[in-house]
C-alpha atoms as a PDB file:
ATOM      1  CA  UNK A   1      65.036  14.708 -52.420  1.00  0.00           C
ATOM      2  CA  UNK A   2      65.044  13.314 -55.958  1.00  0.00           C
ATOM      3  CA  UNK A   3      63.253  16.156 -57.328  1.00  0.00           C
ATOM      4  CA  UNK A   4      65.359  18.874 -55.168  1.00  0.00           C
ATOM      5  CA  UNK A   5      63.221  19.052 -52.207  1.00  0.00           C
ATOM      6  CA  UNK A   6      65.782  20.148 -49.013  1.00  0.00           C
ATOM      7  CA  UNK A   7      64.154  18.063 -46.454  1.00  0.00           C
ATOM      8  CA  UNK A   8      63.745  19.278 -42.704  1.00  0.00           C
ATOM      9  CA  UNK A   9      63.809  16.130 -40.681  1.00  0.00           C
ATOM     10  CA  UNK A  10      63.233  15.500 -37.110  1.00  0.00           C
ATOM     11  CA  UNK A  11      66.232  13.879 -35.134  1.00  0.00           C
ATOM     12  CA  UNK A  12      64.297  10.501 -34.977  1.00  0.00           C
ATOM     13  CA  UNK A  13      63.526   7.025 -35.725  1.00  0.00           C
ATOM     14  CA  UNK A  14      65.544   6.522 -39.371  1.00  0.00           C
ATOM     15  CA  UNK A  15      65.389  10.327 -41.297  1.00  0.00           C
ATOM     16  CA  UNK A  16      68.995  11.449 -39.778  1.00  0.00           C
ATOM     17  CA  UNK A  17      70.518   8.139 -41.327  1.00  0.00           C
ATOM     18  CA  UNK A  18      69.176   9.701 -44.823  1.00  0.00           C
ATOM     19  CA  UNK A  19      69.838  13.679 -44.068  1.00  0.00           C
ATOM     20  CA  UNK A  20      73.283  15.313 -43.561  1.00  0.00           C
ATOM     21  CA  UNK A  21      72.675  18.384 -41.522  1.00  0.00           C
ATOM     22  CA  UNK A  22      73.885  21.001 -43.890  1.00  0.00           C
ATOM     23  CA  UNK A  23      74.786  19.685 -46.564  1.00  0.00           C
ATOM     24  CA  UNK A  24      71.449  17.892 -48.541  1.00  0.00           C
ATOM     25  CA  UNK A  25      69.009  18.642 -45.659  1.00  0.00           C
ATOM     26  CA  UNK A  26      68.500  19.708 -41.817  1.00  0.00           C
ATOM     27  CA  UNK A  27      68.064  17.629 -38.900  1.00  0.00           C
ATOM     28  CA  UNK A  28      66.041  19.152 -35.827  1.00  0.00           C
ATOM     29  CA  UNK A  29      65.704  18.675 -32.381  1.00  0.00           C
ATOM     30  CA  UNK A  30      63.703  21.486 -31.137  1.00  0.00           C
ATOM     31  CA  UNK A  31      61.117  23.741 -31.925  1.00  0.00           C
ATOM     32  CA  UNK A  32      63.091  26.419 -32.171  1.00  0.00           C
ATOM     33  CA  UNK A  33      65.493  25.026 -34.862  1.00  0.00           C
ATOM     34  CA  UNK A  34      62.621  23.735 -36.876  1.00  0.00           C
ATOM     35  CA  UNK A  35      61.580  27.242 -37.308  1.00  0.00           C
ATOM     36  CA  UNK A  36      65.123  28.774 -37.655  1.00  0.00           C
ATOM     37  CA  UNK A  37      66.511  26.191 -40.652  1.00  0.00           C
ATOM     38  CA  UNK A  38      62.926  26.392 -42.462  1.00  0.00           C
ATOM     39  CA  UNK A  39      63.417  30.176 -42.028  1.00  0.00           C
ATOM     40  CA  UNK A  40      66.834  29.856 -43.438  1.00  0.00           C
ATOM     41  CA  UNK A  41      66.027  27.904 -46.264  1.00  0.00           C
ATOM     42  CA  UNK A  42      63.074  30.403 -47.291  1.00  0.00           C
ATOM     43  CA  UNK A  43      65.820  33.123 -47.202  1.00  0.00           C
ATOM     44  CA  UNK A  44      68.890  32.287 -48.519  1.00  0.00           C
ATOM     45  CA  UNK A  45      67.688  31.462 -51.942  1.00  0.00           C
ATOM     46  CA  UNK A  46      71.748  30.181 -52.407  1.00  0.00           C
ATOM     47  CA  UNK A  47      72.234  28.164 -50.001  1.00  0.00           C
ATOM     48  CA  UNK A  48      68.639  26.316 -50.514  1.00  0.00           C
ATOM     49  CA  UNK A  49      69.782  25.758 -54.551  1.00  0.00           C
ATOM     50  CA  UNK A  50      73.570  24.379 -53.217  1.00  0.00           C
ATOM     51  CA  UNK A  51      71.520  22.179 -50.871  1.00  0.00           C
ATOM     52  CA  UNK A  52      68.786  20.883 -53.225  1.00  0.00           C
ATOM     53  CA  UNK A  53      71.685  19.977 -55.395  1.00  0.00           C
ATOM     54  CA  UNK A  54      73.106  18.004 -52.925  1.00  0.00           C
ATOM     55  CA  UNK A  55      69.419  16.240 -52.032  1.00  0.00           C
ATOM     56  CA  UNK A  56      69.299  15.191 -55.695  1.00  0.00           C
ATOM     57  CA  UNK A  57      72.701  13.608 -55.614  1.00  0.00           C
ATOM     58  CA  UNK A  58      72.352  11.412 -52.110  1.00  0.00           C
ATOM     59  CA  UNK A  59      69.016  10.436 -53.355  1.00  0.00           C
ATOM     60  CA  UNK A  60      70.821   8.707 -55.867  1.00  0.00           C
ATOM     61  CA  UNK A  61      72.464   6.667 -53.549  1.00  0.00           C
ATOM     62  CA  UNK A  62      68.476   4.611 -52.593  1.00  0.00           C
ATOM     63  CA  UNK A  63      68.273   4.605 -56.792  1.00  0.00           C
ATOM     64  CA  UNK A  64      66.949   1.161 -58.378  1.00  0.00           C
ATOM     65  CA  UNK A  65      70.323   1.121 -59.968  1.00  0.00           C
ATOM     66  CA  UNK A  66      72.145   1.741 -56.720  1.00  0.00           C
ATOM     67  CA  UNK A  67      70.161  -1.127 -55.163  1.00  0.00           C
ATOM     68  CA  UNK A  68      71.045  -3.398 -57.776  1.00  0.00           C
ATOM     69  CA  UNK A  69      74.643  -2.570 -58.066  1.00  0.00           C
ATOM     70  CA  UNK A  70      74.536  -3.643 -54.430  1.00  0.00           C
ATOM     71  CA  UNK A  71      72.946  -6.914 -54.622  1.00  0.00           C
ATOM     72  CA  UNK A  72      75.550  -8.090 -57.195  1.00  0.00           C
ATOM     73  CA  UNK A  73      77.858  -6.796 -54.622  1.00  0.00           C
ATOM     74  CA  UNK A  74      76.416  -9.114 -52.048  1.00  0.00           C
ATOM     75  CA  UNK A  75      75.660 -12.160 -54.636  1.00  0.00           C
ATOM     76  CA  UNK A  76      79.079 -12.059 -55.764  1.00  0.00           C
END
């Protein structure tokens, strides 16, 4: 995601915590939207740049930086 890959996740174990259907990703339960969103994203050259956009940003949010920032937080 940091390098503007859209990610296609499966609706399992921890990948829909880091994925917001939409918006920096898609999250799949069945076959069938597997191949429709990967589809989508192969077509609609817009919407795939809009939504690697949004990859880069929330993969910000597992940064070194952002992990430090929030063990200060904790540490007080």
């Amino acid at each position: 995601m940091s390098a503007g890959t859209v990610p296609v996740v499966y609706n399992g174990g921890g990948l829909p915590e880091l994925v917001t259907d939409g918006t920096d990703g898609y999250i799949w339960n069945t076959k069938e939207e597997l191949v429709t969103k990967t589809v989508s994203l192969l077509t609609d050259t817009t919407a795939y740049a809009n939504m690697s956009g949004h990859a880069i940003a929330s993969a910000g949010k597992f940064s070194e930086d952002a992990f430090y920032t929030q063990i200060d937080i904790l540490l007080g």
